[in-house]
Structure formats: C-alpha cells, structure tokens
Amino acid sequence: MHPLLQKKKLLLISLSSAILLCTAGFLFLHNSDQRSFDRLTEELFVGELISNTLNLHYTIAYPENYNISYSPGLSIYSPDQSTHNSDELDGLIARLEDISPKRLSAPDAYTYDLLLSYLYHQRIGNPFYLYDEPFSPSSGVQSGLPILLAEYAFHSAADVNDYLAILNQIDDFLNGFIILEQEKVTAGLFMSDLAADKVIEQCDNIMDKSQLAAETHFLQSTFLERILALEQSGKITAAQKEHYIAENNRLLITVVQPAYEKTGDELFLLKGSGRNDKGLYYYPEGQKYYQYLLKSATGSSRDVETVKKLLYQDFKNNYSQLATLTATHPDLSDRLKEDVAAFPVAEPVEVLADLQQRITDEYPPFPSVDGKNTPAYVVKNVSPSMESYSSPAYYLTPPIDYYSENTIYINQKNNTSSLSLFTTLAHEGYPGHLYQTVYHLLDMEESNGNLIRHILHYGGYLEGWALYTEMDSFRYAKQLVADTAPETIYTYDYYRVNRSLQLCMYSLLDIAIHYDGADFSQVQKILATIGIDNEETAHAIYEYIVEEPTNYLKYYLGYLEILELKKEARTLWGPDYSDYKFHEFFLNAGPSDFNNLKKRLMSGEKTE
C-alpha cells in the first residue's frame, strides 16, 4: 500500500476512534446528569414523605412497594427550622444547577424547570415564615387535622398502628405551632383578637368532651367504620379490633382532647398581642410577603399591577354581559325569583353520572393503564359537628397508588340548590378535581413519570381548572333544561356571569385589602356598588379575605390564567385548535406554574 494511502487510512481510523470517544463521553455526561437528577428527586420525594406520616399516607397507600421505610410521626415545628430550611434549599438549588436539563429526558427536562422554579420561589418565601398563620380560622390546622384523621384509610393493621402513633403525637404537634405563635408575638405578627376568638372556639368545640365520653364523636364513629371493614376483610382479628377501638378512645380522651384544650388556653393567653386587624399591608413587610404569596398560591408570574388590570378587564366584560342580559330579557328579575330547585337532576350520584356522559366531546378520556379507566367515587356529607368549619364542598385527593376510590364531601349547612349542587359537583368531580387528579395519576403511571411531580403543589392550576370546569358546567345545565324548561335557559347565563362577577370582585378586594391597605369602610362601599349592602354580610366577606389572603385569587386568577393560555393556544394552533385539544394539552402537562405551561405550549413539545 502506498505510504500516503496508509496514512489516510490511519487518519480515518483515528477520526472514527475520536467520534466513538466523543459519543461515549456525551452518553456518559447525559447518563450522569440523568442519574444525578433521578437521585436528587428521589431523595426529595422520600425525604418529604417520611418526615410526616400524614403526608406519606395521603400520598402513598403502600409505601413498602416504593421501598420506603419510616417511623410513624408528625413533622413538629422547632425554632431553628427556618435556618435549617434555608441551608437545605441552598444545597438543593446548587445540586440542581449542576445538572443540565438538556441532558435529561424530555419529561424530566420539564420537571427540572418546574422544580428549579419551585425551589427558587421557596427560597424567596423562607424569610417570611412568621407571616404564615397555621391557625387560620377558616383553614387552619385545628380544623383541617380532624378531617384528615377521619379519612385516614386503613388498608392493613400497620395503618392502624401508624394512625394511633399519630394521635399520640398531636400534643407535641400542636405545641410546636404554639411555639411558632409565640415567635409571631415577639415579631409583632400575631393574629387579631377576632381571629383568635374564632380559633379558641374551634379548639373548644371540635374535640367535644361530652361526645367523646358518649363515644359519639365523629373521630370515634369513623374509626369504628374503618376498623369493622378491616375485620370483615380478614386483615385483623376480633381481639385486635377491640384493642384498637379501646386505644383510639383512650388517645382521643387523654391526648387529643387535652391537646386541643391546651392549644385554646395558650392562644387565650397570647390574645391581645396582635397589632393588626386589617390586611397584610399593615405589617412591616406585608406587601413583599403578599407578592410572594400571590405567586405561591396562584402559580402566576404576573406582578400585582398586571393582575389588577387583568381582573378589571374581566370585571368590565362580565358587567357588560350582565347588562346585555338584563336589557334583552326584561323579565329576568322575576324569573330569578322562581325556585331553581326544579332543576331536573338533583341527586349527587345522578349528577356525576350525567356529567361524565356530557363531557366526552370536549374532554379526553382517562389514559389507559392495564385496562383501568373509570374510578369509583362516593359522595358523603360533612359531619354536622364540622359543618361550621368546613368548605361548602371538597374532594379528597387519593394516594398515587390507590386512585380507584375517591371521596367528595358536601356541606349540607350551605343548603345548596339543585343547580348549585350540579355546578359544585362539576367543580369537585367531573370534569373538575376528581377527573383531573385521576387523569394525572393514570398519565404518570402510564409514562412512569418522576415521582417528585406528586409533591410539587400548584394551587392555581388545580383550583383554576376546577373553577374553569364549574363555569363550563353552566353550559351543560342549559342542555339539561333545553327540553323541560327552555324559557329558563338564559337565566343560567345570568348565574354564570354573576358567579364570575362576585369572584372577580372578591379577588380585587383581596389585592385592595392586602396590597393597597383598604380598610373595612372602604371595602363596604365597594361591595355596595354590586348590591351587597348588608353590613353583617360585608363584615363576613372582609374578615374572610383578611384571614385568607390570596385564597380567592388562587381560584379566580388561576381560572383567568387558563383562559389566557387558551387564547394563546387558539392563536398558535389556528384552524387546528379545539377545546378537546387544549384540554388534552393542559391535562397532559400536569400540575404546573403558568409560566412553564406557557413555555410548554409555545415550544410545541408534547408533555406525555
């Protein structure tokens, strides 16, 4: 062979070797980043769950299938927690930033963006930990904990033992929050006397001594139901059943009730320390905290002024629709006085069955996993003793590995009409929370999605979707009455627009109270402009917004963000757009903040 030809051949061999080495290097870096990401997210997922058995149990029904070992217990607050959290967040962010999302699988690259944004935002909020109120009168731990205990599922004797271990720690758990409240006093951030009185009353009433002594308390009756079911399934013996019932009664009477009583007493002693009975605006860094809370609650990246403009424009649009309805139908006010109880579908199970059938043209079916599709559900009434402290309705999110059973609670104290029940069940059931949750769990199971997605919470995505579907359900309500009472159809447009106007106004008031510093007299005047001129009603609205900053915005701004995303999809997809396609995009993306959802939409990438 000619020496020159031989040299060329050697050069080609060298180039081939170099290409192989580069490919191997790329694969190593790619796999290394993927392994690092998998390891980091697994640590986060497991670490979050093992620190609190309540969180673990409500996330995973069978932790042994995930190789998770733990000691049953609750996460108890300690004074050095904020410093520890800051150091931990810095470490996690540094580890995440060392990973290149370009070297991850497409689904994990999206998860990476979500997680990094999530951690950045947590780091911003960590200095404001004393601004949070664990004993909120409307949604605090004192009323939320009994609901979680009453629905704590028993799949085995181990679950019962874990449950009893949790009861045994409730005194330390609540005492941790009292320590936090004492720190809030020192910082000048303790709740108002009005809020304290509400919480103290709840602590006194929820764990009623006479009911416990008579063994009629709902934490006794619900425990008995679950224990009997476990015995009937052969998973525990009759002797174990009797032991567990006796132990539950003992712990409720000797640990839980005294813990609630002590909490009420401690709050009574701290009462009078609060320096502010108005919005967050009047706290030292209240506006900054509100900006953080707005993004945290809603998942929206819009600044406060931009949110205001979006809400004002929406209010104007809805007000214009209402004016048109009134002008077009002079008999509207008379028609509205008629009883809407005549709505043709009135039973919860019947309503949900009807909705499941009606949504099939606009909403995609559940992803198929091993032939599983439609989940079972049950509709229950809120316990009478909890009606005063519970929402009008709520859906309990099932564990990621046990989504075949779902529970929706209806609060009978609200005395909802048939139409209201219909739209409420659309919000909580189909195509709202139940549908969206099970869709996501099935999609994650089918695609073997990263488990970290299950502990990243996006209230605006979840509640925005539920409100979006609730508004859509008025269209289904009109279909239902088209044959039986066609003359009433336009009233359902009124109810929908009026619902939007109220929620939009309450969202604007939230900003006015917490960011702009509006007091009750100013709020009362604003409410009067939309016909709410009863002082007691105005006070109730004002107090609720003061106690629950950004709660209305979580729902309504989340809803508006979905509508804005929908507009973007219409423009982007042109003639290919359909509501079905948009809903599929939104559901396949899974719970996310709206900034990342928009990026996802604009990139044209699939989220499966």
Coordinates of C-alpha atoms in Angstrom, one line a residue:
M1 CA 0.0 0.0 0.0
H2 CA 1.3 3.5 -0.8
P3 CA 2.5 5.2 2.4
L4 CA 0.2 8.2 1.7
L5 CA -2.8 5.9 1.4
Q6 CA -1.8 4.1 4.6
K7 CA -1.6 7.5 6.4
K8 CA -5.1 8.4 5.2
K9 CA -6.4 5.1 6.4
L10 CA -4.8 5.7 9.8
L11 CA -6.3 9.1 9.9
L12 CA -9.8 7.7 9.2
I13 CA -9.3 5.2 12.0
S14 CA -8.2 8.0 14.4
L15 CA -11.3 10.0 13.4
S16 CA -13.6 7.1 14.0
S17 CA -12.0 6.5 17.4
A18 CA -12.4 10.1 18.3
I19 CA -16.1 10.0 17.3
L20 CA -16.6 6.9 19.4
L21 CA -14.9 8.6 22.3
C22 CA -16.9 11.8 21.9
T23 CA -20.1 9.7 21.7
A24 CA -19.2 7.7 24.7
G25 CA -18.3 11.0 26.6
F26 CA -21.6 12.5 25.6
L27 CA -23.5 9.4 26.7
F28 CA -21.6 9.4 30.0
L29 CA -22.4 13.1 30.6
H30 CA -26.0 12.5 29.6
N31 CA -26.4 9.5 31.8
S32 CA -24.6 11.1 34.6
D33 CA -26.9 14.1 34.6
Q34 CA -29.9 11.8 34.4
R35 CA -28.7 9.7 37.3
S36 CA -28.0 12.8 39.4
F37 CA -31.5 14.2 38.7
D38 CA -33.1 10.8 39.5
R39 CA -31.2 10.6 42.7
L40 CA -31.9 14.2 43.7
T41 CA -35.7 13.9 43.0
E42 CA -35.9 10.5 44.8
E43 CA -34.2 12.0 47.9
L44 CA -36.6 14.9 47.9
F45 CA -39.7 12.7 47.4
V46 CA -38.8 10.2 50.1
G47 CA -37.5 12.9 52.5
E48 CA -40.6 14.9 52.2
L49 CA -42.9 11.9 52.9
I50 CA -41.0 10.2 55.8
S51 CA -40.9 13.4 57.8
N52 CA -44.7 13.3 58.2
T53 CA -46.8 10.1 58.2
L54 CA -50.0 12.0 57.3
N55 CA -48.4 13.3 54.1
L56 CA -47.0 9.8 53.4
H57 CA -50.3 8.1 53.9
Y58 CA -52.2 10.5 51.8
T59 CA -49.6 10.3 49.0
I60 CA -48.9 6.6 49.0
A61 CA -51.2 3.8 50.2
Y62 CA -48.5 1.1 50.1
P63 CA -45.1 2.6 50.9
E64 CA -43.5 -0.8 51.0
N65 CA -43.9 -1.0 47.3
Y66 CA -41.7 2.0 46.9
N67 CA -39.0 0.7 49.3
I68 CA -39.9 3.5 51.8
S69 CA -39.1 2.7 55.4
Y70 CA -40.2 5.2 58.1
S71 CA -41.1 5.7 61.7
P72 CA -44.7 6.9 62.2
G73 CA -44.9 10.5 63.3
L74 CA -45.6 14.1 62.5
S75 CA -43.3 17.0 61.5
I76 CA -43.0 19.2 64.6
Y77 CA -42.0 22.8 64.4
S78 CA -38.8 23.9 66.1
P79 CA -37.3 27.4 66.4
D80 CA -34.3 26.7 64.2
Q81 CA -36.4 25.3 61.4
S82 CA -36.1 28.4 59.2
T83 CA -32.3 28.4 59.2
H84 CA -32.2 24.7 58.5
N85 CA -34.7 25.1 55.6
S86 CA -32.6 27.9 54.1
D87 CA -29.4 25.9 54.2
E88 CA -31.2 22.9 52.7
L89 CA -32.8 24.9 49.9
D90 CA -29.4 26.5 49.0
G91 CA -27.9 23.0 48.9
L92 CA -30.7 21.6 46.7
I93 CA -30.6 24.5 44.3
A94 CA -26.8 24.2 43.9
R95 CA -27.1 20.4 43.2
L96 CA -29.9 21.1 40.7
E97 CA -28.0 23.8 38.9
D98 CA -25.1 21.4 38.4
I99 CA -27.4 19.3 36.2
S100 CA -28.0 20.2 32.6
P101 CA -31.7 19.9 31.6
K102 CA -30.6 19.4 28.0
R103 CA -29.1 16.0 29.1
L104 CA -32.4 14.8 30.6
S105 CA -35.3 13.0 29.0
A106 CA -38.0 15.4 27.7
P107 CA -40.4 14.8 30.6
D108 CA -37.7 15.2 33.1
A109 CA -36.4 18.4 31.5
Y110 CA -39.9 19.8 32.0
T111 CA -39.9 18.5 35.6
Y112 CA -36.4 20.1 36.1
D113 CA -37.8 23.5 35.0
L114 CA -40.7 23.1 37.4
L115 CA -38.6 22.0 40.3
L116 CA -36.0 24.8 39.9
S117 CA -38.7 27.5 39.7
Y118 CA -40.4 25.9 42.7
L119 CA -37.2 25.9 44.8
Y120 CA -36.2 29.4 43.8
H121 CA -39.6 30.6 44.9
Q122 CA -39.4 28.7 48.2
R123 CA -36.1 30.4 48.9
I124 CA -37.7 33.8 48.3
G125 CA -40.5 33.0 50.8
N126 CA -38.5 31.3 53.5
P127 CA -37.7 34.6 55.4
F128 CA -41.4 35.3 55.6
Y129 CA -42.2 32.1 57.6
L130 CA -43.6 34.1 60.5
Y131 CA -46.2 35.7 58.3
D132 CA -47.9 32.4 57.7
E133 CA -50.8 31.5 60.0
P134 CA -51.1 27.8 60.9
F135 CA -54.2 28.5 63.0
S136 CA -56.2 30.4 60.3
P137 CA -59.9 30.4 61.4
S138 CA -61.1 29.3 58.0
S139 CA -58.4 26.7 57.0
G140 CA -56.1 26.2 60.0
V141 CA -54.6 23.0 61.3
Q142 CA -57.1 22.9 64.2
S143 CA -60.0 22.2 61.7
G144 CA -58.0 20.5 58.9
L145 CA -56.4 17.9 61.1
P146 CA -59.6 16.1 62.3
I147 CA -60.8 15.9 58.7
L148 CA -57.6 14.2 57.7
L149 CA -57.8 11.8 60.7
A150 CA -61.4 10.9 59.9
E151 CA -60.5 9.9 56.3
Y152 CA -57.2 8.2 57.1
A153 CA -57.6 4.9 55.2
F154 CA -56.9 1.6 56.9
H155 CA -55.5 -0.9 54.3
S156 CA -53.8 -3.1 57.0
A157 CA -53.1 -3.4 60.7
A158 CA -49.9 -1.4 60.1
D159 CA -52.0 1.6 59.0
V160 CA -54.0 1.5 62.3
N161 CA -50.8 1.4 64.3
D162 CA -49.5 4.4 62.4
Y163 CA -52.7 6.2 63.0
L164 CA -52.6 5.6 66.7
A165 CA -49.0 6.7 66.8
I166 CA -50.1 10.0 65.1
L167 CA -52.8 10.5 67.7
N168 CA -50.2 10.1 70.4
Q169 CA -48.1 12.9 69.0
I170 CA -50.8 15.5 68.4
D171 CA -50.0 17.3 71.7
D172 CA -46.4 17.8 70.6
F173 CA -47.5 18.7 67.1
L174 CA -49.9 21.5 68.2
N175 CA -47.4 22.7 70.8
G176 CA -44.9 23.2 68.0
F177 CA -47.3 25.7 66.5
I178 CA -47.8 27.4 69.8
I179 CA -44.1 28.0 69.9
L180 CA -44.4 29.5 66.4
E181 CA -47.2 31.7 67.6
Q182 CA -45.1 32.9 70.5
E183 CA -42.4 33.9 68.0
K184 CA -45.0 35.7 65.9
V185 CA -46.0 37.7 69.1
T186 CA -42.3 38.8 69.5
A187 CA -42.2 39.8 65.8
G188 CA -45.5 41.7 66.1
L189 CA -47.2 39.4 63.7
F190 CA -49.7 37.6 65.9
M191 CA -53.3 37.3 64.8
S192 CA -56.1 39.8 65.7
D193 CA -58.3 39.2 68.8
L194 CA -61.3 38.5 66.4
A195 CA -59.3 35.7 64.7
A196 CA -58.0 34.3 68.0
D197 CA -61.5 34.1 69.4
K198 CA -62.7 32.1 66.4
V199 CA -59.8 29.6 66.7
I200 CA -60.2 29.3 70.5
E201 CA -63.9 28.5 70.0
Q202 CA -63.0 25.8 67.4
C203 CA -60.4 24.2 69.8
D204 CA -63.1 24.1 72.5
N205 CA -65.8 22.7 70.2
I206 CA -64.2 20.3 67.7
M207 CA -63.0 17.9 70.4
D208 CA -66.2 17.9 72.4
K209 CA -65.8 16.2 75.8
S210 CA -69.4 15.0 76.1
Q211 CA -69.3 13.4 72.6
L212 CA -66.1 11.7 73.4
A213 CA -67.4 10.4 76.7
A214 CA -70.5 9.1 75.0
E215 CA -68.4 7.6 72.1
T216 CA -70.4 9.5 69.6
H217 CA -67.6 11.8 68.3
F218 CA -67.1 11.6 64.5
L219 CA -63.4 10.6 65.2
Q220 CA -64.8 7.6 67.1
S221 CA -67.6 6.7 64.7
T222 CA -65.4 7.0 61.5
F223 CA -62.7 4.9 63.2
L224 CA -65.2 2.2 64.1
E225 CA -66.4 2.1 60.4
R226 CA -62.9 1.6 59.2
I227 CA -61.9 -1.0 61.8
L228 CA -65.1 -3.0 61.2
A229 CA -64.3 -3.0 57.4
L230 CA -60.7 -4.2 58.2
E231 CA -62.1 -7.0 60.4
Q232 CA -64.6 -8.1 57.8
S233 CA -61.8 -8.3 55.2
G234 CA -60.0 -10.7 57.5
K235 CA -57.0 -8.4 57.9
I236 CA -57.4 -8.1 61.7
T237 CA -58.9 -10.4 64.3
A238 CA -61.9 -9.6 66.6
A239 CA -59.4 -9.2 69.5
Q240 CA -57.3 -6.7 67.6
K241 CA -60.5 -4.8 66.7
E242 CA -61.4 -4.4 70.3
H243 CA -57.9 -3.4 71.3
Y244 CA -57.8 -0.8 68.5
I245 CA -61.2 0.7 69.4
A246 CA -60.2 1.0 73.1
E247 CA -56.8 2.5 72.2
N248 CA -58.4 5.1 69.9
N249 CA -60.9 6.1 72.6
R250 CA -58.1 6.4 75.2
L251 CA -55.9 8.5 73.0
L252 CA -58.7 10.8 71.9
I253 CA -59.7 11.4 75.5
T254 CA -56.3 11.5 77.2
V255 CA -54.1 13.1 74.4
V256 CA -56.0 14.7 71.6
Q257 CA -58.8 16.5 73.6
P258 CA -56.4 17.9 76.2
A259 CA -54.0 19.0 73.4
Y260 CA -56.9 20.9 71.8
E261 CA -57.9 22.4 75.2
K262 CA -54.3 23.4 75.9
T263 CA -54.0 25.0 72.5
G264 CA -57.1 27.1 73.1
D265 CA -55.7 28.1 76.5
E266 CA -52.3 29.1 75.1
L267 CA -53.9 31.2 72.4
F268 CA -56.2 32.8 75.0
L269 CA -53.0 33.9 76.9
L270 CA -51.5 35.3 73.7
K271 CA -54.7 37.1 72.8
G272 CA -54.3 40.8 72.8
S273 CA -50.8 40.6 71.4
G274 CA -52.0 41.2 67.8
R275 CA -51.2 44.7 66.5
N276 CA -53.2 44.5 63.2
D277 CA -56.8 43.5 62.5
K278 CA -56.5 44.6 58.8
G279 CA -54.7 43.3 55.8
L280 CA -51.0 42.3 55.3
Y281 CA -50.3 45.9 54.0
Y282 CA -50.1 47.0 57.7
Y283 CA -47.3 44.6 58.6
P284 CA -43.7 45.7 58.2
E285 CA -43.0 43.7 55.0
G286 CA -46.6 42.9 54.3
Q287 CA -46.6 44.0 50.6
K288 CA -43.4 42.0 49.9
Y289 CA -44.9 38.9 51.5
Y290 CA -48.2 39.4 49.6
Q291 CA -46.2 39.5 46.3
Y292 CA -44.6 36.2 47.3
L293 CA -47.9 34.7 48.4
L294 CA -49.7 35.7 45.2
K295 CA -47.2 33.8 43.1
S296 CA -47.1 30.9 45.5
A297 CA -50.9 30.5 45.7
T298 CA -51.7 31.0 42.1
G299 CA -48.7 29.9 40.1
S300 CA -48.9 33.2 38.1
S301 CA -45.8 35.2 37.4
R302 CA -47.7 38.4 36.8
D303 CA -46.9 41.4 39.1
V304 CA -49.7 42.9 41.2
E305 CA -50.5 45.8 38.9
T306 CA -50.8 43.5 35.9
V307 CA -53.1 41.1 37.8
K308 CA -55.2 44.2 38.7
K309 CA -55.6 45.1 35.0
L310 CA -56.5 41.6 34.1
L311 CA -59.2 41.5 36.8
Y312 CA -60.5 44.9 35.9
Q313 CA -60.9 44.0 32.3
D314 CA -62.6 40.7 33.2
F315 CA -65.0 42.6 35.5
K316 CA -65.9 45.0 32.8
N317 CA -66.5 42.2 30.3
N318 CA -68.8 40.3 32.7
Y319 CA -70.6 43.5 33.8
S320 CA -71.3 44.2 30.1
Q321 CA -72.7 40.7 29.6
L322 CA -74.9 41.2 32.6
A323 CA -76.2 44.5 31.3
T324 CA -76.9 42.9 27.9
L325 CA -78.8 40.0 29.6
T326 CA -80.9 42.5 31.6
A327 CA -81.7 44.6 28.5
T328 CA -82.5 41.6 26.3
H329 CA -84.7 39.9 29.0
P330 CA -86.9 42.4 30.9
D331 CA -88.4 39.6 32.9
L332 CA -85.1 38.4 34.2
S333 CA -85.6 39.7 37.8
D334 CA -89.0 37.9 38.0
R335 CA -87.6 34.7 36.5
L336 CA -84.8 34.7 39.1
K337 CA -87.3 34.7 41.9
E338 CA -88.5 31.3 40.8
D339 CA -87.2 28.3 42.6
V340 CA -84.2 26.7 40.9
A341 CA -84.8 23.6 42.9
A342 CA -86.8 22.4 39.9
F343 CA -83.5 21.7 38.1
P344 CA -84.1 18.2 36.6
V345 CA -81.0 16.4 38.1
A346 CA -80.8 16.6 41.9
E347 CA -79.1 13.6 43.4
P348 CA -75.3 13.7 43.7
V349 CA -74.6 10.3 42.1
E350 CA -77.1 11.1 39.3
V351 CA -75.4 14.5 38.7
L352 CA -71.9 12.9 38.4
A353 CA -73.2 10.2 36.1
D354 CA -74.8 12.8 33.9
L355 CA -71.7 15.0 33.8
Q356 CA -69.5 12.0 32.9
Q357 CA -71.6 11.5 29.8
R358 CA -71.8 15.1 28.8
I359 CA -68.1 15.9 28.9
T360 CA -66.9 13.2 26.4
D361 CA -66.9 15.5 23.3
E362 CA -64.7 18.3 24.9
Y363 CA -62.6 16.4 27.4
P364 CA -60.3 13.5 26.7
P365 CA -60.8 10.0 28.2
F366 CA -58.6 8.8 31.0
P367 CA -55.3 7.4 29.9
S368 CA -55.5 3.6 29.8
V369 CA -53.3 1.7 32.3
D370 CA -53.8 -2.1 32.3
G371 CA -57.4 -1.7 31.3
K372 CA -58.2 0.5 34.2
N373 CA -60.2 3.6 33.5
T374 CA -63.3 5.0 35.3
P375 CA -62.6 5.3 39.1
A376 CA -65.2 4.7 41.7
Y377 CA -66.4 7.5 43.9
V378 CA -68.6 8.2 46.9
V379 CA -70.4 11.4 47.9
K380 CA -70.6 12.0 51.7
N381 CA -72.0 14.7 53.9
V382 CA -69.7 16.7 56.2
S383 CA -70.1 15.6 59.8
P384 CA -72.6 18.0 61.5
S385 CA -70.0 18.9 64.1
M386 CA -67.6 20.1 61.4
E387 CA -70.1 21.9 59.2
S388 CA -69.3 25.3 60.6
Y389 CA -65.6 24.9 60.0
S390 CA -65.7 23.2 56.5
S391 CA -65.9 24.4 53.0
P392 CA -69.2 24.1 51.1
A393 CA -67.7 21.1 49.3
Y394 CA -64.3 19.4 48.9
Y395 CA -62.6 16.5 47.2
L396 CA -60.1 14.4 49.0
T397 CA -57.1 13.6 46.7
P398 CA -56.4 9.9 46.7
P399 CA -53.0 8.2 47.1
I400 CA -51.0 7.9 43.9
D401 CA -51.2 4.1 44.1
Y402 CA -54.8 3.8 45.2
Y403 CA -56.9 6.1 43.0
S404 CA -59.7 3.7 42.4
E405 CA -61.7 5.1 45.3
N406 CA -62.5 8.8 45.6
T407 CA -64.5 10.8 48.1
I408 CA -66.4 14.1 47.6
Y409 CA -67.8 15.9 50.7
I410 CA -70.9 18.1 50.6
N411 CA -71.5 20.5 53.4
Q412 CA -75.3 20.4 54.0
K413 CA -75.2 23.6 56.1
N414 CA -74.9 25.6 52.9
N415 CA -78.3 24.3 51.8
T416 CA -77.4 24.3 48.2
S417 CA -80.0 24.4 45.4
S418 CA -80.1 21.7 42.7
L419 CA -78.3 24.0 40.2
S420 CA -75.7 24.9 42.8
L421 CA -75.2 21.2 43.6
F422 CA -74.8 20.5 39.8
T423 CA -72.0 23.1 39.3
T424 CA -70.4 22.2 42.7
L425 CA -70.1 18.6 41.7
A426 CA -68.7 19.6 38.3
H427 CA -66.0 21.6 40.3
E428 CA -65.3 18.7 42.7
G429 CA -66.0 15.7 40.4
Y430 CA -66.3 15.7 36.6
P431 CA -64.7 17.4 34.9
G432 CA -63.1 19.1 37.9
H433 CA -60.9 17.9 40.7
L434 CA -61.6 14.1 40.6
Y435 CA -61.3 13.9 36.8
Q436 CA -58.2 16.0 36.6
T437 CA -56.5 14.2 39.5
V438 CA -57.2 10.7 38.3
Y439 CA -56.2 11.7 34.8
H440 CA -52.9 12.9 36.0
L441 CA -52.2 9.8 38.2
L442 CA -53.1 7.5 35.3
D443 CA -50.9 9.5 32.9
M444 CA -48.0 9.4 35.4
E445 CA -48.4 5.7 35.9
E446 CA -48.5 5.0 32.1
S447 CA -45.5 7.1 31.4
N448 CA -43.5 6.1 34.5
G449 CA -43.3 9.8 35.4
N450 CA -41.0 11.3 38.0
L451 CA -42.5 10.9 41.5
I452 CA -41.4 14.4 42.5
R453 CA -44.3 15.7 40.5
H454 CA -46.7 14.4 43.1
I455 CA -45.3 16.7 45.9
L456 CA -45.0 19.9 43.9
H457 CA -48.2 21.8 44.6
Y458 CA -49.8 24.3 42.2
G459 CA -52.9 25.7 43.7
G460 CA -53.7 27.9 40.7
Y461 CA -53.5 25.0 38.3
L462 CA -55.7 22.8 40.4
E463 CA -58.3 25.3 41.6
G464 CA -58.2 27.3 38.4
W465 CA -59.1 24.1 36.5
A466 CA -61.9 23.2 38.9
L467 CA -63.4 26.7 38.5
Y468 CA -62.9 26.6 34.8
T469 CA -64.9 23.4 34.6
E470 CA -67.5 24.7 37.0
M471 CA -68.1 27.7 34.7
D472 CA -68.3 25.3 31.8
S473 CA -70.9 23.2 33.6
F474 CA -73.5 26.0 33.2
R475 CA -73.4 25.1 29.5
Y476 CA -74.3 21.5 30.4
A477 CA -77.0 22.8 32.8
K478 CA -78.6 24.7 29.8
Q479 CA -78.5 21.5 27.8
L480 CA -80.4 19.7 30.6
V481 CA -83.3 22.2 30.7
A482 CA -83.5 22.8 27.0
D483 CA -86.4 20.4 26.6
T484 CA -88.1 20.6 30.0
A485 CA -87.9 24.4 30.6
P486 CA -86.4 26.2 27.5
E487 CA -87.8 29.5 28.7
T488 CA -85.4 29.5 31.6
I489 CA -82.2 28.8 29.7
Y490 CA -80.9 32.4 29.7
T491 CA -81.1 32.5 33.5
Y492 CA -78.2 30.1 33.6
D493 CA -76.1 32.6 31.7
Y494 CA -77.0 35.1 34.4
Y495 CA -76.0 32.7 37.2
R496 CA -72.6 32.0 35.5
V497 CA -71.8 35.7 34.9
N498 CA -72.9 36.7 38.4
R499 CA -70.6 34.0 39.8
S500 CA -67.7 35.4 37.8
L501 CA -68.5 39.0 38.9
Q502 CA -68.5 38.1 42.5
L503 CA -65.3 36.0 42.4
C504 CA -63.6 38.7 40.4
M505 CA -64.7 41.4 42.9
Y506 CA -63.5 39.4 45.8
S507 CA -60.2 38.9 44.1
L508 CA -59.9 42.6 43.5
L509 CA -60.8 43.2 47.2
D510 CA -58.0 40.8 48.2
I511 CA -55.5 43.0 46.5
A512 CA -57.1 46.2 47.8
I513 CA -57.0 44.9 51.4
H514 CA -53.6 43.2 51.5
Y515 CA -51.6 45.2 49.0
D516 CA -53.2 48.6 48.9
G517 CA -54.3 48.8 52.5
A518 CA -58.1 49.2 52.1
D519 CA -60.0 49.1 55.5
F520 CA -63.5 47.8 56.2
S521 CA -65.2 51.1 55.5
Q522 CA -63.7 51.3 52.0
V523 CA -64.5 47.6 51.3
Q524 CA -68.1 48.2 52.5
K525 CA -68.5 51.0 49.9
I526 CA -67.1 48.8 47.1
L527 CA -69.4 45.9 48.0
A528 CA -72.4 48.2 48.0
T529 CA -71.8 49.0 44.3
I530 CA -72.5 45.4 43.4
G531 CA -75.6 45.2 45.6
I532 CA -74.0 43.8 48.8
D533 CA -75.2 46.5 51.3
N534 CA -75.9 44.4 54.4
E535 CA -73.3 45.3 57.0
E536 CA -73.1 41.9 58.5
T537 CA -72.5 40.2 55.1
A538 CA -69.9 42.8 54.2
H539 CA -68.1 42.2 57.5
A540 CA -68.1 38.4 56.9
I541 CA -66.6 38.9 53.4
Y542 CA -64.0 41.4 54.8
E543 CA -63.0 39.1 57.7
Y544 CA -62.6 36.1 55.5
I545 CA -60.4 37.9 53.0
V546 CA -58.2 39.3 55.8
E547 CA -57.8 35.8 57.3
E548 CA -57.2 34.0 53.9
P549 CA -55.0 36.3 51.7
T550 CA -54.9 35.2 48.0
N551 CA -57.4 32.4 48.5
Y552 CA -59.9 33.9 46.1
L553 CA -57.1 34.7 43.6
K554 CA -55.9 31.0 43.8
Y555 CA -59.3 30.2 42.2
Y556 CA -60.1 33.1 40.0
L557 CA -56.6 34.2 38.8
G558 CA -55.9 30.5 38.2
Y559 CA -59.1 30.4 36.1
L560 CA -58.2 33.6 34.1
E561 CA -54.7 32.3 33.5
I562 CA -56.2 29.2 31.9
L563 CA -58.4 31.4 29.7
E564 CA -55.3 33.4 28.7
L565 CA -53.5 30.2 27.9
K566 CA -56.5 29.1 25.9
K567 CA -56.2 32.3 23.8
E568 CA -52.6 31.6 23.2
A569 CA -53.4 28.1 22.0
R570 CA -56.1 29.4 19.6
T571 CA -53.6 31.8 18.0
L572 CA -50.8 29.3 17.9
W573 CA -52.8 26.3 16.5
G574 CA -55.1 28.3 14.2
P575 CA -57.6 26.0 12.4
D576 CA -56.2 23.0 14.3
Y577 CA -57.5 24.4 17.6
S578 CA -60.3 22.7 19.5
D579 CA -61.3 22.7 23.2
Y580 CA -60.6 19.0 23.3
K581 CA -57.0 19.5 22.1
F582 CA -56.5 22.3 24.6
H583 CA -57.9 20.3 27.5
E584 CA -55.6 17.4 26.5
F585 CA -52.6 19.7 26.4
F586 CA -53.4 21.1 29.8
L587 CA -54.1 17.7 31.4
N588 CA -51.1 16.0 29.9
A589 CA -48.8 18.8 31.2
G590 CA -49.9 18.0 34.7
P591 CA -49.9 20.4 37.7
S592 CA -47.5 23.3 36.8
D593 CA -47.0 27.0 37.2
F594 CA -48.4 29.1 34.4
N595 CA -45.0 30.5 33.2
N596 CA -43.8 26.9 32.5
L597 CA -47.1 25.9 31.0
K598 CA -46.9 28.8 28.5
K599 CA -43.3 27.9 27.6
R600 CA -44.5 24.4 27.0
L601 CA -47.3 25.5 24.8
M602 CA -45.1 27.8 22.8
S603 CA -42.4 25.2 22.3
G604 CA -44.9 22.8 20.7
E605 CA -43.5 19.9 22.6
K606 CA -45.7 17.1 23.9
T607 CA -45.9 16.5 27.6
E608 CA -46.6 12.8 27.6

